[in-house]
Coordinates of C-alpha atoms in Angstrom, one line a residue:
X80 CA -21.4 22.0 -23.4
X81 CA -22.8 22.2 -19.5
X82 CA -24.4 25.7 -19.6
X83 CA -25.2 26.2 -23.0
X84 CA -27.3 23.4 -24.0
X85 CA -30.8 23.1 -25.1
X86 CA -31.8 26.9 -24.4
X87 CA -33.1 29.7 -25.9
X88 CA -30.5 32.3 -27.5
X89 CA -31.9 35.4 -28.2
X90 CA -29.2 38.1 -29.9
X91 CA -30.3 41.0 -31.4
X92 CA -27.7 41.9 -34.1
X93 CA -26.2 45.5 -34.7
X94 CA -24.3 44.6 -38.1
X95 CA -26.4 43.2 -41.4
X96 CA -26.3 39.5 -40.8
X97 CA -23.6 39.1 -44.1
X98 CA -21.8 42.0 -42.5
X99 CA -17.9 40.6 -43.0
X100 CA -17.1 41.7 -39.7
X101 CA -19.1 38.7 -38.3
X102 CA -19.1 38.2 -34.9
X103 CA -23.0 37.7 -34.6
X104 CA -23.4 35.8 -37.8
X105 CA -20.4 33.0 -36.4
X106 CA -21.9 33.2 -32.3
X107 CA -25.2 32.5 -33.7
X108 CA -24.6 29.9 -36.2
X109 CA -22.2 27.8 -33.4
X110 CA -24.5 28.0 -30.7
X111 CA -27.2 27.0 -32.7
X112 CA -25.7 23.8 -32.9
X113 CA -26.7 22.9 -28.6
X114 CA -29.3 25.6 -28.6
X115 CA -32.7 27.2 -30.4
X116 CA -31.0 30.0 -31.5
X117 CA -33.3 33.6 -32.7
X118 CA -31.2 35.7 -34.4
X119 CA -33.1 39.4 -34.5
X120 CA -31.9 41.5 -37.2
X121 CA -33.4 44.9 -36.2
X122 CA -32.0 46.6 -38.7
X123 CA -32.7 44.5 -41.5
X124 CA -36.4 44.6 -41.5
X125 CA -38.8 44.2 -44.3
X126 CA -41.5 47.0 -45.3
X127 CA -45.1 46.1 -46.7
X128 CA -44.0 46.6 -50.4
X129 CA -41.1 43.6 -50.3
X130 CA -43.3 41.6 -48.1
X131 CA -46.0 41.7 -50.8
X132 CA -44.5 42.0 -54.4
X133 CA -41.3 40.1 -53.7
X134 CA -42.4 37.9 -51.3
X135 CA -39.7 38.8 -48.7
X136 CA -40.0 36.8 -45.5
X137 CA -40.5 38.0 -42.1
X138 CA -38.1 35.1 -40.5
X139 CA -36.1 31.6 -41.9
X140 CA -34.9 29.1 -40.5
X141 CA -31.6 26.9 -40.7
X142 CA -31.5 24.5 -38.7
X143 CA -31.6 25.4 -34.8
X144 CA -30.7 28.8 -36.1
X145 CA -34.4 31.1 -36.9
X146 CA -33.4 35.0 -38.5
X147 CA -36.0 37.0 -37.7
X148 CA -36.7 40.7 -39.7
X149 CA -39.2 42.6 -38.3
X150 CA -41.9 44.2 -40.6
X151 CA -41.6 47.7 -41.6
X152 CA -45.2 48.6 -41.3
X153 CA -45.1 52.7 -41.4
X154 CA -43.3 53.8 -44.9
X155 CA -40.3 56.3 -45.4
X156 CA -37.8 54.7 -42.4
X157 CA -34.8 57.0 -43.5
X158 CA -36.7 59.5 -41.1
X159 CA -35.5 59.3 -37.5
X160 CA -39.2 59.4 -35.9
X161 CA -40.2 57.0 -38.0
X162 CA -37.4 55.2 -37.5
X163 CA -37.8 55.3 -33.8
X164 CA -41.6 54.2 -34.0
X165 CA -41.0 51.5 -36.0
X166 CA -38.0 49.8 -33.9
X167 CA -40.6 50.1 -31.1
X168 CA -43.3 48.0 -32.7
X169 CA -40.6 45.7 -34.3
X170 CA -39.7 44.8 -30.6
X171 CA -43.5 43.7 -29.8
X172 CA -43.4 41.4 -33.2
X173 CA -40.2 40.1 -31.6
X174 CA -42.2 39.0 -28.0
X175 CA -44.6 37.8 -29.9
X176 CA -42.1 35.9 -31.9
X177 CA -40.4 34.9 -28.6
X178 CA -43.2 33.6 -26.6
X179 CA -43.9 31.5 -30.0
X180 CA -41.3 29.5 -29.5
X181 CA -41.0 30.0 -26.1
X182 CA -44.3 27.8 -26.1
X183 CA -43.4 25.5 -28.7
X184 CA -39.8 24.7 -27.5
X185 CA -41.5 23.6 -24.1
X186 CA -40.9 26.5 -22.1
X187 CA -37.0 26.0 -22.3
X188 CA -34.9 28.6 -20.4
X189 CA -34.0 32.5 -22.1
X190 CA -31.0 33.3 -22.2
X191 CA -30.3 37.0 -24.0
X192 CA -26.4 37.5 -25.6
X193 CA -25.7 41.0 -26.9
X194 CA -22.6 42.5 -28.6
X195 CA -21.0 45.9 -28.6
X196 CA -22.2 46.1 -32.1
X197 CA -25.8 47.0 -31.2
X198 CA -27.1 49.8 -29.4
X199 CA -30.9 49.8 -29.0
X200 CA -32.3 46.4 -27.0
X201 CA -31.5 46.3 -23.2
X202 CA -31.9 42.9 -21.2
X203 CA -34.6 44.8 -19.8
X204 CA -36.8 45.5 -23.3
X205 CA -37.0 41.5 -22.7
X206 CA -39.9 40.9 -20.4
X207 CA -39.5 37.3 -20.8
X208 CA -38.1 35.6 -17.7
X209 CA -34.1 35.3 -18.9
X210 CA -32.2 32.5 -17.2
X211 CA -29.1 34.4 -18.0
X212 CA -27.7 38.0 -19.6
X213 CA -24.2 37.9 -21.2
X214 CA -22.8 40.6 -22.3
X215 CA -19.9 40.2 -25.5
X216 CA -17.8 43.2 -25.8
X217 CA -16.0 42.5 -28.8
X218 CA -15.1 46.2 -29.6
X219 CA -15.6 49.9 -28.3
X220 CA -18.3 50.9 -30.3
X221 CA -17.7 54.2 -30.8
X222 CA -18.2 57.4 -33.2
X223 CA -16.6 60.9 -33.9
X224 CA -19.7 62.3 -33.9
X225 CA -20.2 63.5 -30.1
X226 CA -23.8 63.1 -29.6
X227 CA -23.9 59.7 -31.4
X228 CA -21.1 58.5 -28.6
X229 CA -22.7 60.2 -25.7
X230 CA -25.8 57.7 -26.8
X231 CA -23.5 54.7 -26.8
X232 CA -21.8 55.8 -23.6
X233 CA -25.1 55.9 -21.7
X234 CA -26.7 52.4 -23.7
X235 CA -23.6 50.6 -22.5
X236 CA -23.4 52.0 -18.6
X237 CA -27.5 50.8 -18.8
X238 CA -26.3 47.5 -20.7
X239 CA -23.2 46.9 -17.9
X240 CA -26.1 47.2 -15.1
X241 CA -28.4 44.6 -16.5
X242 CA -26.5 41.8 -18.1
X243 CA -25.1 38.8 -15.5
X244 CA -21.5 38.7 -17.1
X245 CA -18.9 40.0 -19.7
X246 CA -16.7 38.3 -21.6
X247 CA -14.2 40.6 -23.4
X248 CA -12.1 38.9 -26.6
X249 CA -8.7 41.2 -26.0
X250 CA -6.7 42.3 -22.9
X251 CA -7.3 46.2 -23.9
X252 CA -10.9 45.7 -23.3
X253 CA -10.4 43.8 -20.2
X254 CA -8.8 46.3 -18.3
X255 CA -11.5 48.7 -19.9
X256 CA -14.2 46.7 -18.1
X257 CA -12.8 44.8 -15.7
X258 CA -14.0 47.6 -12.6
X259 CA -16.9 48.3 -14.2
X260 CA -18.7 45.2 -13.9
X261 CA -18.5 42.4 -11.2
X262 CA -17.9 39.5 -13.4
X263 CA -15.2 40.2 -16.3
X264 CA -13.5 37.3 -18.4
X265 CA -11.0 37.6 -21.4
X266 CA -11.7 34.9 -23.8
X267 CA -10.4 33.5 -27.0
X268 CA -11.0 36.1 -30.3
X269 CA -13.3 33.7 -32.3
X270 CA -12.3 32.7 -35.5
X271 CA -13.7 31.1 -38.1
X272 CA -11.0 28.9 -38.7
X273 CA -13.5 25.8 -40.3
X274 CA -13.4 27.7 -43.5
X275 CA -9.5 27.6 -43.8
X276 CA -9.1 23.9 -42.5
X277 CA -11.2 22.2 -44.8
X278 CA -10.4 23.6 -47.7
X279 CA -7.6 23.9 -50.4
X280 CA -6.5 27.3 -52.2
X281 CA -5.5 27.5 -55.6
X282 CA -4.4 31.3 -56.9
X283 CA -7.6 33.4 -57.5
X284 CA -7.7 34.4 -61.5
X285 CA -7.6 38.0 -60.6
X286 CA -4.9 37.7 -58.3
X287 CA -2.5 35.6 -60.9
X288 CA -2.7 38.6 -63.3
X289 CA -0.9 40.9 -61.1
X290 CA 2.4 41.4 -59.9
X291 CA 3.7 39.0 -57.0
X292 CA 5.1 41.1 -54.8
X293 CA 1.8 41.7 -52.9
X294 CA 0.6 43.6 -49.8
X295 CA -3.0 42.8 -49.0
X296 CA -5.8 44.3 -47.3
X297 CA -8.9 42.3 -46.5
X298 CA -12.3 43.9 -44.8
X299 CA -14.9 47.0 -45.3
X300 CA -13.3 50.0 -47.2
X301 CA -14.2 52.7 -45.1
X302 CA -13.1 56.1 -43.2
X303 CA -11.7 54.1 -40.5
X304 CA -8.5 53.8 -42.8
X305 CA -5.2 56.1 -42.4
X306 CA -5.1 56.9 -45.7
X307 CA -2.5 59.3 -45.6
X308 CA -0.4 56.0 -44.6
X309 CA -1.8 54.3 -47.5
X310 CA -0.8 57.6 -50.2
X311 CA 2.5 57.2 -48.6
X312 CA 3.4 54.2 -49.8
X313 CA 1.9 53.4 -52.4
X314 CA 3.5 56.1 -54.1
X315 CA 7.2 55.0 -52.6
X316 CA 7.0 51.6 -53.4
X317 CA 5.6 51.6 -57.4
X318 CA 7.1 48.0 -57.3
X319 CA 4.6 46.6 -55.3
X320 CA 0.7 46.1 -55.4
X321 CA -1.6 47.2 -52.7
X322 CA -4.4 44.6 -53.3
X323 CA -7.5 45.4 -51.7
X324 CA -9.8 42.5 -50.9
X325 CA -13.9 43.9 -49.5
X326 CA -16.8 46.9 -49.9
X327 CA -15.7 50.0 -50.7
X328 CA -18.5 51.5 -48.2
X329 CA -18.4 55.0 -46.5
X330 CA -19.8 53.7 -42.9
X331 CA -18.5 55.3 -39.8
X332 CA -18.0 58.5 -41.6
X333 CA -19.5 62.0 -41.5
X334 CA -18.6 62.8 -44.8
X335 CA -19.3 60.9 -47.6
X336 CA -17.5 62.9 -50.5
X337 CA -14.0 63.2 -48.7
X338 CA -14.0 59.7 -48.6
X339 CA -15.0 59.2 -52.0
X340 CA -12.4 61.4 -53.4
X341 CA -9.6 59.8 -51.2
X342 CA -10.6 56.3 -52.8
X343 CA -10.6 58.3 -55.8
X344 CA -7.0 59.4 -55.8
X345 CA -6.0 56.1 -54.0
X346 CA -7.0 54.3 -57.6
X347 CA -4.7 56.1 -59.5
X348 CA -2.3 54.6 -58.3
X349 CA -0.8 51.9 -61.0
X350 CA -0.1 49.2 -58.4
X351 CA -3.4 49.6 -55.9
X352 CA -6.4 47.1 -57.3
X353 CA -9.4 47.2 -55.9
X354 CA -10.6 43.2 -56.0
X355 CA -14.3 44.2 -54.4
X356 CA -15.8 41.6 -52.1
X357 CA -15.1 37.8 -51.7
X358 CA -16.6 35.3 -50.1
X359 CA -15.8 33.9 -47.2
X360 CA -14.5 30.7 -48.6
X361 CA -12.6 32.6 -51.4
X362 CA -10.6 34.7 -49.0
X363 CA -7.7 32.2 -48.0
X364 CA -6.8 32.0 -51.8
X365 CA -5.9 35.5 -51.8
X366 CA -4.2 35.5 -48.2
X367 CA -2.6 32.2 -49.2
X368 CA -0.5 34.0 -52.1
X369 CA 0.0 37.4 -51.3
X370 CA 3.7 38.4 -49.8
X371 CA 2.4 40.6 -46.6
X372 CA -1.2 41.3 -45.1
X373 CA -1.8 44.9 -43.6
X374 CA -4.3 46.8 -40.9
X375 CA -3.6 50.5 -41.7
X376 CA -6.1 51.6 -39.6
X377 CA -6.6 55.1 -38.2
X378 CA -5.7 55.2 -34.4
X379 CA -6.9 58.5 -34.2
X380 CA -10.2 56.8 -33.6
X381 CA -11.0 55.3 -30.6
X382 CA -12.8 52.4 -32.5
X383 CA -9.8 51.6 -34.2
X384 CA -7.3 52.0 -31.0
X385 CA -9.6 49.3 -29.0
X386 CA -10.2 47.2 -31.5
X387 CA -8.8 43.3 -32.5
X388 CA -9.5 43.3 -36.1
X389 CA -10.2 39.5 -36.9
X390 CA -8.1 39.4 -40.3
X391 CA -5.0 39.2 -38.0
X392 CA -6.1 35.5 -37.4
X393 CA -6.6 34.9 -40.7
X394 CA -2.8 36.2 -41.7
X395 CA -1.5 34.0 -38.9
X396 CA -3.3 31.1 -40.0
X397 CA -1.3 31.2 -43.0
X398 CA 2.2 32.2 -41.3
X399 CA 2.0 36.0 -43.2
X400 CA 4.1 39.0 -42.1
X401 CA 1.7 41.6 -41.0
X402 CA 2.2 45.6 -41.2
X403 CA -0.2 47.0 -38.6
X404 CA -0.7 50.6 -36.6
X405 CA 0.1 50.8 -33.5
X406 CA -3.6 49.2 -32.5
X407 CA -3.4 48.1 -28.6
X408 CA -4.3 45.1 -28.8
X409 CA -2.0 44.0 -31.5
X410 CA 1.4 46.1 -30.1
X411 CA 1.3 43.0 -27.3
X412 CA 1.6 40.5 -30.2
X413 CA 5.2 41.7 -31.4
X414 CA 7.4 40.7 -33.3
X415 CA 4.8 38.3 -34.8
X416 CA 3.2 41.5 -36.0
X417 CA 5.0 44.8 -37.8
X418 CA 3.8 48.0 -35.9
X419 CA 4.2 51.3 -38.0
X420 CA 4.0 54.5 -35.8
X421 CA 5.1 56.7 -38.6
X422 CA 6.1 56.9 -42.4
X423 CA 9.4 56.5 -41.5
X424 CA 8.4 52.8 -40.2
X425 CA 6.3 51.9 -42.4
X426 CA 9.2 52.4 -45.5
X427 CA 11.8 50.7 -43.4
X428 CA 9.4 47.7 -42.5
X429 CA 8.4 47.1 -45.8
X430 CA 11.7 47.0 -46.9
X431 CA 12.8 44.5 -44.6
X432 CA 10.1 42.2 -44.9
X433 CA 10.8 42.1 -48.4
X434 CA 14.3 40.9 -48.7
X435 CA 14.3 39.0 -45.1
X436 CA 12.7 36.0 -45.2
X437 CA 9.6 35.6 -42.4
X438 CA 10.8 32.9 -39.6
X439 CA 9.5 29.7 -39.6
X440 CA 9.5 29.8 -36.0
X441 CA 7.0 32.7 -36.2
X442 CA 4.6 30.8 -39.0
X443 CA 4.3 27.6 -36.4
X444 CA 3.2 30.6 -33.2
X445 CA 1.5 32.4 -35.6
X446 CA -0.5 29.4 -36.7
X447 CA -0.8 27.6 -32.9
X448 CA -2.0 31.3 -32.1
X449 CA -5.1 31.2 -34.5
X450 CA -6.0 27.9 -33.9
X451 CA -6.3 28.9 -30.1
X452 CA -8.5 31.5 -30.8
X453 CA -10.9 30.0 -32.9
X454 CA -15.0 30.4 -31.9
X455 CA -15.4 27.0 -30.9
X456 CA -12.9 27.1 -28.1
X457 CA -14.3 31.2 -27.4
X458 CA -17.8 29.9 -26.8
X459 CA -16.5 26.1 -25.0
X460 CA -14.9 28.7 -23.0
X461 CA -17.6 31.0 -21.7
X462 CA -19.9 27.8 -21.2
X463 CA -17.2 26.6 -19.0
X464 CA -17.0 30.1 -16.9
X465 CA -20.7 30.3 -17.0
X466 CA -21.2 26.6 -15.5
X467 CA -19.1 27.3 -12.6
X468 CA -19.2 30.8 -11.9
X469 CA -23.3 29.6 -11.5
X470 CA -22.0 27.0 -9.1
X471 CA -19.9 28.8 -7.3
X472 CA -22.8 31.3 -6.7
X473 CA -25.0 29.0 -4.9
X474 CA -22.6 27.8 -2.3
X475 CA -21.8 31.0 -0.8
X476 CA -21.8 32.3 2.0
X477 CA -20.1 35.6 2.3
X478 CA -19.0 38.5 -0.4
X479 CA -15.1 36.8 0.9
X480 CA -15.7 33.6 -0.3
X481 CA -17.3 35.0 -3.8
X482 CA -14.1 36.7 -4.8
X483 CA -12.3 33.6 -3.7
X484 CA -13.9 32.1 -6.5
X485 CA -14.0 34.7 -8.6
X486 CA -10.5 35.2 -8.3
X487 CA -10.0 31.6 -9.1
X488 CA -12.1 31.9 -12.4
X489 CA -9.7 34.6 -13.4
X490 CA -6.6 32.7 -12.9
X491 CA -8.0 29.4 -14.7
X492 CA -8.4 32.0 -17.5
X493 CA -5.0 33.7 -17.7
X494 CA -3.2 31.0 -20.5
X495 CA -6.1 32.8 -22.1
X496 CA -5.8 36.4 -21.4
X497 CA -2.0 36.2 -22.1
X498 CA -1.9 34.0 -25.1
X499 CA 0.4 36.5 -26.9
X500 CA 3.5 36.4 -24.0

């Protein structure tokens, strides 16, 4: 590592830190490797009552790595003023927290790393002195509800103005940010792909008991799902088991008893199970020895449409066939991946997987296509681009010769941006 060494990493998360959509949890724990990482978990703070009758602790540490929850101090936070007042006083803990180690650590330099995921610290609500601001758009965080995305629109127009660079993990969201900021990289995904190299899967108990002609599913169990897709063919293919593999949990929804009901109906269904959540060292076992992995995700939402859900790595690690929506980041990896853009599809495709058997030849680029993307080579990657886009910067002389260089960057990047042609 040339840039990101022996600094100070401060990332405010948006997701709960054992969220299984883990982008935080994964960027933190690598970098804390080189750096004194601070992990802030705004939304995970503590109140008075935990702190004193269960003893809950305001920050731990592991390793490099320090979580720090901020402490609740006014009562009733399900209140949006209260809410408010109390992110605002959790920030000052956090400078105080900050200038702590900032101290201690012997005045090494700040450097702040936000995600998509979060959507109330700025670069700016920083005053620390930051020797860089990066920006990792890992999805378009978005909502249905039209107020909620007008606030996301205008946090990430602020965030776009105050952070140094941005480093995008698909080609969709590339070309999404590439002329809105002046310094735009596509990098690898980031996969945890430790957890699946180091380890071998024997068939999970639960798993054994049912039928082996398998379709999994593996992530959060919410609204985001097209579960009119799901109805579909469940109900046309009685032969086969819909396994289900994480929280049934109605985030990203506005209302709660639709869902219910539609996960409801869904478990009537003699061959859907419902597994509940596994750890992350469990989930290869189940991937390992199910027949197909799917991604029925709703495309109506603009979340889902921009989105590169991470279990596509974790299929391809193990050479599965995957059934997907037309998702547009995942339409450029064809025929590696199944798209469905109707019914119609979906019956035909599952058919076909079935009885043809998956090519070899796609197992060895599915696998070589993982390994490329895993968050080791993502974050050697953006300390590359970072190291010389910071050299580049002091030896010029004219706005020409910076998107000389610039343009350079970009085309030492594209085996990257283009890893699926």
């Amino acid at each position: 590592m040339k840039f990101l060494k022996n600094k100070i990493i401060l990332i405010p998360f948006g997701m709960p830190y054992d969220w299984m959509a883990d982008d935080e949890k994964q960027t933190a724990l690598f970098l804390s490797r080189y750096n004194t990482v601070i992990a802030f978990l705004l939304n995970e703070g503590i109140t008075l009552r935990k702190l004193l009758l269960y003893k809950k602790r305001m920050f731990q540490r592991e390793d490099s790595l320090i979580i720090f929850r901020p402490l609740y101090i006014i009562p009733f936070q399900r209140f949006s003023k209260i809410n408010y007042i109390n992110s605002f006083i959790s920030l000052i803990q956090f400078h105080a927290f900050i200038f702590f180690f900032y101290l201690i650590y012997k005045r090494k330099d700040i450097i702040f790393w936000t995600f998509s995921l979060q959507s109330k610290i700025l670069p700016n609500h920083i005053f620390f002195k930051k020797k860089y601001n990066i920006y990792d758009c890992v999805d378009l965080f978005t909502t249905q509800r039209l107020e909620e995305k007008k606030k996301w629109n205008i946090f990430e127009y602020k965030l776009l103005k105050q952070v140094d660079i941005v480093f995008t993990n698909s080609k969709v969201l590339f070309d999404r940010n590439r002329y809105r900021h002046k310094k735009v990289f596509n990098v690898p995904v980031g996969f945890k792909i430790n957890i699946f190299q180091k380890k071998s899967f024997i068939l999970p108990e639960d798993l054994s008991k049912i039928s082996s002609r398998i379709i999994l599913f593996v992530g959060n169990i919410n609204a985001r799902i097209d579960f009119d897709l799901l109805f579909f063919i469940t109900e046309n293919f009685p032969d086969v088991s819909f396994v289900f593999i994480g929280d049934i949990d109605p985030f990203y929804d506005d209302n709660k008893d639709i869902f219910l009901k539609k996960i409801t109906y869904l478990k009537k269904f003699k061959n859907v199970y419902f597994l509940g959540r596994k750890s992350s060292l469990e989930i290869g076992g189940y991937i390992k020895y199910s027949n197909i992995g799917i991604i029925p995700y709703d495309i109506k939402q603009e979340f889902n449409l921009y989105s590169f859900p991470k279990k596509v790595l974790e299929f391809f690690y193990f050479g599965k066939p995957i059934l997907s929506t037309p998702i547009k980041a995942l339409i450029e990896l064809q025929p590696y991946i199944t798209i469905i853009y109707n019914q119609f599809d979906a019956k035909e495709s599952i058919k076909r997987l079935f009885f043809s058997p998956w090519s070899i030849n796609y197992q060895a680029w599915q696998k070589k296509f993982a390994e490329k993307n895993s968050f080791e080579k993502k974050i050697r990657i953006i300390d590359k681009v970072i190291y010389k886009s910071l050299n580049y910067s002091c030896d010029l002389s004219s706005h020409k010769r910076y998107c000389r260089h610039y343009a350079q960057l970009q085309r030492e990047m594209r085996d990257v941006q283009h890893l699926a042609k």
